[in-house]
mmCIF file of C-alpha atoms in Angstrom:
data_model
loop_
_atom_site.group_PDB
_atom_site.id
_atom_site.type_symbol
_atom_site.label_atom_id
_atom_site.label_comp_id
_atom_site.label_asym_id
_atom_site.label_seq_id
_atom_site.Cartn_x
_atom_site.Cartn_y
_atom_site.Cartn_z
ATOM 1 C CA MET A 103 -40.433 -168.947 55.194
ATOM 2 C CA GLU A 104 -41.632 -165.820 54.409
ATOM 3 C CA ARG A 105 -42.534 -164.827 50.575
ATOM 4 C CA ALA A 106 -40.643 -161.963 49.125
ATOM 5 C CA ARG A 107 -42.617 -159.052 49.015
ATOM 6 C CA PRO A 108 -43.347 -157.921 45.011
ATOM 7 C CA GLU A 109 -41.023 -154.648 44.194
ATOM 8 C CA LEU A 110 -42.934 -151.423 43.706
ATOM 9 C CA THR A 111 -42.890 -151.347 39.620
ATOM 10 C CA ARG A 112 -44.260 -148.788 37.070
ATOM 11 C CA ARG A 113 -46.005 -151.674 35.195
ATOM 12 C CA LEU A 114 -47.544 -152.815 38.245
ATOM 13 C CA LEU A 115 -49.195 -149.224 39.458
ATOM 14 C CA LEU A 116 -50.565 -148.406 36.291
ATOM 15 C CA ARG A 117 -52.259 -152.232 36.170
ATOM 16 C CA GLY A 118 -53.304 -150.910 39.772
ATOM 17 C CA ALA A 119 -54.949 -147.523 38.123
ATOM 18 C CA ALA A 120 -56.744 -150.035 35.332
ATOM 19 C CA LEU A 121 -58.361 -152.516 37.470
ATOM 20 C CA ALA A 122 -59.764 -149.399 40.160
ATOM 21 C CA ALA A 123 -61.260 -147.219 36.940
ATOM 22 C CA LEU A 124 -62.594 -150.663 35.589
ATOM 23 C CA PRO A 125 -65.870 -149.950 37.554
ATOM 24 C CA TYR A 126 -66.050 -146.509 36.389
ATOM 25 C CA ALA A 127 -65.983 -147.770 32.973
ATOM 26 C CA LEU A 128 -68.732 -149.948 32.904
ATOM 27 C CA LEU A 129 -71.214 -147.750 34.544
ATOM 28 C CA PRO A 130 -73.567 -145.843 31.981
ATOM 29 C CA GLU A 131 -73.250 -142.906 30.547
ATOM 30 C CA ALA A 132 -74.588 -139.979 32.588
ATOM 31 C CA THR A 133 -77.624 -138.584 30.874
ATOM 32 C CA ALA A 134 -76.499 -135.405 28.918
ATOM 33 C CA GLY A 135 -77.757 -132.058 30.936
ATOM 34 C CA ALA A 136 -79.667 -133.774 33.077
ATOM 35 C CA GLY A 137 -78.990 -132.620 37.006
ATOM 36 C CA THR A 138 -75.624 -130.920 36.003
ATOM 37 C CA GLN A 139 -77.165 -127.636 34.300
ATOM 38 C CA ALA A 140 -76.399 -124.399 36.951
ATOM 39 C CA VAL A 141 -79.704 -123.241 37.174
ATOM 40 C CA ASP A 142 -80.535 -119.547 37.167
ATOM 41 C CA TYR A 143 -82.753 -119.066 40.242
ATOM 42 C CA PRO A 144 -80.715 -121.352 42.703
ATOM 43 C CA PRO A 145 -83.603 -122.835 44.891
ATOM 44 C CA ALA A 146 -85.120 -124.799 41.362
ATOM 45 C CA GLU A 147 -84.032 -128.621 39.926
ATOM 46 C CA TRP A 148 -82.307 -128.434 36.499
ATOM 47 C CA GLN A 149 -84.352 -130.962 34.296
ATOM 48 C CA PRO A 150 -83.853 -129.481 30.507
ATOM 49 C CA ALA A 151 -86.373 -129.467 28.154
ATOM 50 C CA SER A 152 -86.484 -131.195 24.781
ATOM 51 C CA LYS A 153 -83.552 -128.678 22.315
ATOM 52 C CA SER A 154 -85.799 -129.321 19.730
ATOM 53 C CA ASN A 155 -88.700 -127.434 21.698
ATOM 54 C CA TYR A 156 -87.230 -123.824 22.136
ATOM 55 C CA THR A 157 -84.875 -121.371 20.761
ATOM 56 C CA VAL A 158 -81.100 -120.625 22.229
ATOM 57 C CA SER A 159 -80.747 -117.186 22.660
ATOM 58 C CA GLU A 160 -78.684 -114.812 24.442
ATOM 59 C CA ARG A 161 -81.015 -113.007 26.601
ATOM 60 C CA PRO A 162 -81.293 -109.683 27.058
ATOM 61 C CA GLY A 163 -78.382 -109.196 25.072
ATOM 62 C CA ALA A 164 -80.351 -110.908 22.149
ATOM 63 C CA TYR A 165 -84.011 -109.792 23.216
ATOM 64 C CA SER A 166 -84.203 -107.515 26.385
ATOM 65 C CA VAL A 167 -87.111 -109.697 28.747
ATOM 66 C CA ASP A 168 -89.754 -107.552 29.856
ATOM 67 C CA ARG A 169 -92.475 -110.110 30.883
ATOM 68 C CA VAL A 170 -93.394 -113.071 33.089
ATOM 69 C CA VAL A 171 -96.065 -115.127 31.639
ATOM 70 C CA ILE A 172 -97.963 -117.304 34.639
ATOM 71 C CA HIS A 173 -99.288 -120.801 32.996
ATOM 72 C CA VAL A 174 -101.513 -123.075 34.026
ATOM 73 C CA THR A 175 -100.242 -127.149 32.899
ATOM 74 C CA GLN A 176 -104.029 -128.743 31.916
ATOM 75 C CA GLU A 177 -101.539 -131.773 32.640
ATOM 76 C CA THR A 178 -99.467 -133.512 36.083
ATOM 77 C CA TYR A 179 -96.216 -132.207 37.356
ATOM 78 C CA GLY A 180 -94.978 -135.411 35.947
ATOM 79 C CA ASP A 181 -96.578 -135.411 32.584
ATOM 80 C CA THR A 182 -96.060 -131.838 32.174
ATOM 81 C CA LEU A 183 -91.841 -132.268 32.499
ATOM 82 C CA SER A 184 -92.017 -135.111 29.825
ATOM 83 C CA ILE A 185 -93.992 -133.141 27.616
ATOM 84 C CA PHE A 186 -91.341 -130.881 27.751
ATOM 85 C CA GLN A 187 -88.512 -133.818 26.657
ATOM 86 C CA ASN A 188 -90.429 -135.189 24.275
ATOM 87 C CA PRO A 189 -89.030 -133.283 21.011
ATOM 88 C CA GLN A 190 -92.051 -133.681 18.722
ATOM 89 C CA LYS A 191 -94.107 -131.864 21.365
ATOM 90 C CA GLN A 192 -92.895 -128.624 20.200
ATOM 91 C CA VAL A 193 -93.469 -126.538 23.420
ATOM 92 C CA SER A 194 -91.452 -125.756 26.989
ATOM 93 C CA ALA A 195 -91.450 -123.389 29.644
ATOM 94 C CA HIS A 196 -88.729 -121.998 31.001
ATOM 95 C CA TYR A 197 -90.054 -123.584 34.740
ATOM 96 C CA VAL A 198 -92.732 -125.353 36.086
ATOM 97 C CA VAL A 199 -94.106 -125.341 40.076
ATOM 98 C CA ARG A 200 -94.938 -128.595 41.544
ATOM 99 C CA SER A 201 -99.251 -128.259 43.737
ATOM 100 C CA VAL A 202 -98.578 -130.012 46.678
ATOM 101 C CA ASP A 203 -95.082 -128.509 47.825
ATOM 102 C CA GLY A 204 -94.342 -125.711 45.611
ATOM 103 C CA HIS A 205 -90.973 -127.204 44.569
ATOM 104 C CA VAL A 206 -89.673 -125.445 41.302
ATOM 105 C CA VAL A 207 -88.044 -126.958 37.957
ATOM 106 C CA GLN A 208 -86.023 -124.944 35.569
ATOM 107 C CA CYS A 209 -86.929 -126.735 31.882
ATOM 108 C CA VAL A 210 -85.097 -123.897 29.822
ATOM 109 C CA ARG A 211 -82.255 -121.357 30.452
ATOM 110 C CA GLU A 212 -83.482 -117.720 31.021
ATOM 111 C CA ALA A 213 -81.196 -116.834 28.206
ATOM 112 C CA ASP A 214 -82.971 -118.882 25.608
ATOM 113 C CA VAL A 215 -86.380 -118.061 24.171
ATOM 114 C CA ALA A 216 -89.161 -120.577 25.389
ATOM 115 C CA TRP A 217 -91.765 -122.000 23.613
ATOM 116 C CA HIS A 218 -94.704 -120.815 25.851
ATOM 117 C CA ALA A 219 -96.978 -118.083 24.624
ATOM 118 C CA GLY A 220 -97.990 -119.183 21.376
ATOM 119 C CA ASN A 221 -96.427 -115.408 20.263
ATOM 120 C CA TRP A 222 -92.927 -115.231 18.860
ATOM 121 C CA SER A 223 -92.611 -111.642 20.137
ATOM 122 C CA TYR A 224 -94.236 -112.170 23.440
ATOM 123 C CA ASN A 225 -91.414 -115.705 23.489
ATOM 124 C CA THR A 226 -89.355 -113.463 23.056
ATOM 125 C CA ARG A 227 -89.741 -111.064 25.746
ATOM 126 C CA SER A 228 -90.675 -113.448 29.072
ATOM 127 C CA ILE A 229 -90.552 -116.209 31.551
ATOM 128 C CA GLY A 230 -92.663 -118.485 30.969
ATOM 129 C CA ILE A 231 -93.483 -120.032 34.016
ATOM 130 C CA GLU A 232 -96.180 -123.473 34.294
ATOM 131 C CA HIS A 233 -98.024 -124.322 37.583
ATOM 132 C CA GLU A 234 -99.196 -127.867 37.680
ATOM 133 C CA GLY A 235 -103.132 -128.442 37.733
ATOM 134 C CA TRP A 236 -106.741 -126.935 35.984
ATOM 135 C CA VAL A 237 -108.240 -123.583 35.450
ATOM 136 C CA ASP A 238 -111.176 -125.510 36.771
ATOM 137 C CA ARG A 239 -109.962 -127.064 39.932
ATOM 138 C CA PRO A 240 -108.475 -124.959 42.378
ATOM 139 C CA ALA A 241 -107.194 -126.907 45.096
ATOM 140 C CA TYR A 242 -104.382 -127.145 42.740
ATOM 141 C CA PHE A 243 -103.533 -123.567 43.759
ATOM 142 C CA THR A 244 -101.840 -124.421 46.966
ATOM 143 C CA ASP A 245 -100.258 -121.708 49.177
ATOM 144 C CA ALA A 246 -97.017 -123.589 49.032
ATOM 145 C CA MET A 247 -97.241 -122.852 44.836
ATOM 146 C CA TYR A 248 -98.410 -119.706 45.487
ATOM 147 C CA GLU A 249 -95.672 -118.730 47.878
ATOM 148 C CA GLN A 250 -92.835 -120.502 46.074
ATOM 149 C CA SER A 251 -94.199 -119.272 42.487
ATOM 150 C CA ALA A 252 -94.238 -115.982 43.686
ATOM 151 C CA ARG A 253 -90.497 -116.040 45.123
ATOM 152 C CA LEU A 254 -89.724 -117.078 41.486
ATOM 153 C CA THR A 255 -91.429 -114.227 39.576
ATOM 154 C CA ALA A 256 -89.885 -111.822 42.053
ATOM 155 C CA ALA A 257 -86.081 -112.743 41.820
ATOM 156 C CA VAL A 258 -86.872 -112.639 37.673
ATOM 157 C CA CYS A 259 -87.838 -109.416 37.913
ATOM 158 C CA ARG A 260 -85.075 -108.473 40.128
ATOM 159 C CA THR A 261 -82.808 -109.764 37.250
ATOM 160 C CA TYR A 262 -84.203 -107.878 34.610
ATOM 161 C CA GLY A 263 -85.618 -104.696 36.572
ATOM 162 C CA ILE A 264 -89.380 -106.116 35.546
ATOM 163 C CA PRO A 265 -91.785 -103.733 37.609
ATOM 164 C CA LYS A 266 -93.709 -106.479 39.620
ATOM 165 C CA ASP A 267 -97.104 -104.910 38.513
ATOM 166 C CA ARG A 268 -100.236 -106.320 36.673
ATOM 167 C CA SER A 269 -98.723 -104.589 33.423
ATOM 168 C CA HIS A 270 -95.981 -107.229 33.197
ATOM 169 C CA ILE A 271 -97.080 -110.032 35.254
ATOM 170 C CA ILE A 272 -99.811 -111.489 32.952
ATOM 171 C CA GLY A 273 -101.571 -114.678 32.491
ATOM 172 C CA HIS A 274 -101.304 -116.909 28.957
ATOM 173 C CA TYR A 275 -104.761 -115.448 27.990
ATOM 174 C CA GLU A 276 -103.228 -111.848 27.578
ATOM 175 C CA VAL A 277 -101.025 -112.707 25.257
ATOM 176 C CA PRO A 278 -102.288 -111.008 22.229
ATOM 177 C CA GLY A 279 -103.434 -113.877 19.959
ATOM 178 C CA SER A 280 -103.662 -116.366 22.272
ATOM 179 C CA ASP A 281 -106.734 -118.536 22.555
ATOM 180 C CA HIS A 282 -105.605 -119.801 26.066
ATOM 181 C CA THR A 283 -107.793 -119.204 28.867
ATOM 182 C CA ASP A 284 -104.917 -120.041 31.310
ATOM 183 C CA PRO A 285 -104.505 -119.181 34.744
ATOM 184 C CA GLY A 286 -108.167 -119.144 34.653
ATOM 185 C CA PRO A 287 -110.983 -117.674 37.464
ATOM 186 C CA ASN A 288 -109.494 -119.038 40.347
ATOM 187 C CA TRP A 289 -105.654 -118.435 39.799
ATOM 188 C CA ASP A 290 -105.730 -114.900 42.349
ATOM 189 C CA TRP A 291 -103.937 -112.228 40.781
ATOM 190 C CA VAL A 292 -104.658 -110.251 43.964
ATOM 191 C CA ARG A 293 -103.092 -111.974 46.669
ATOM 192 C CA TYR A 294 -100.030 -113.422 43.969
ATOM 193 C CA VAL A 295 -98.630 -109.758 43.205
ATOM 194 C CA ARG A 296 -99.121 -109.418 46.430
ATOM 195 C CA LEU A 297 -96.883 -111.836 47.372
ATOM 196 C CA VAL A 298 -94.277 -111.247 44.637
ATOM 197 C CA ASN A 299 -93.956 -108.303 45.910
ATOM 198 C CA TYR A 300 -93.213 -109.104 49.508
ATOM 199 C CA ALA A 301 -91.123 -112.044 48.483
#
């Protein structure tokens, strides 16, 4: 004997839609901002710093951007990202470049003021780029790191009309009032600025 097929009703359709949506309702909520923000530099991955570690702004309207500040983390890549995501640390940079492969992560929008230079005026007018490694361990300054960082710096310079020279691409140690030594004596400035200009 053939069973009668249920009549397709509005109630049956709604019940089916509710059942179909149920697995999605049970999933944990996505972490706000993680991986979803449009990056300013397309090859970069978005890994946001804590909102407690930078100042929201609308640069270059609010402040002109005329410098790139080069840093060395004195930490591993993973630890650097954790520090930037810790709201108690009060520090961030716009970008972090990984040593082994030159992978670039963006942590702060370029329009916002990252807290990287230790000098408010320089923070407002610069893009900060951290590089994984230690100033006294030159093995961290790989070809991939130099090349990918140089491409990033060249893109930043094009965006803001920053000259690609040592007066405008500076080390953290050159920021007035800084007590830092990074990127240190092992950073090859001649090579880096040449790469920036070729990128």
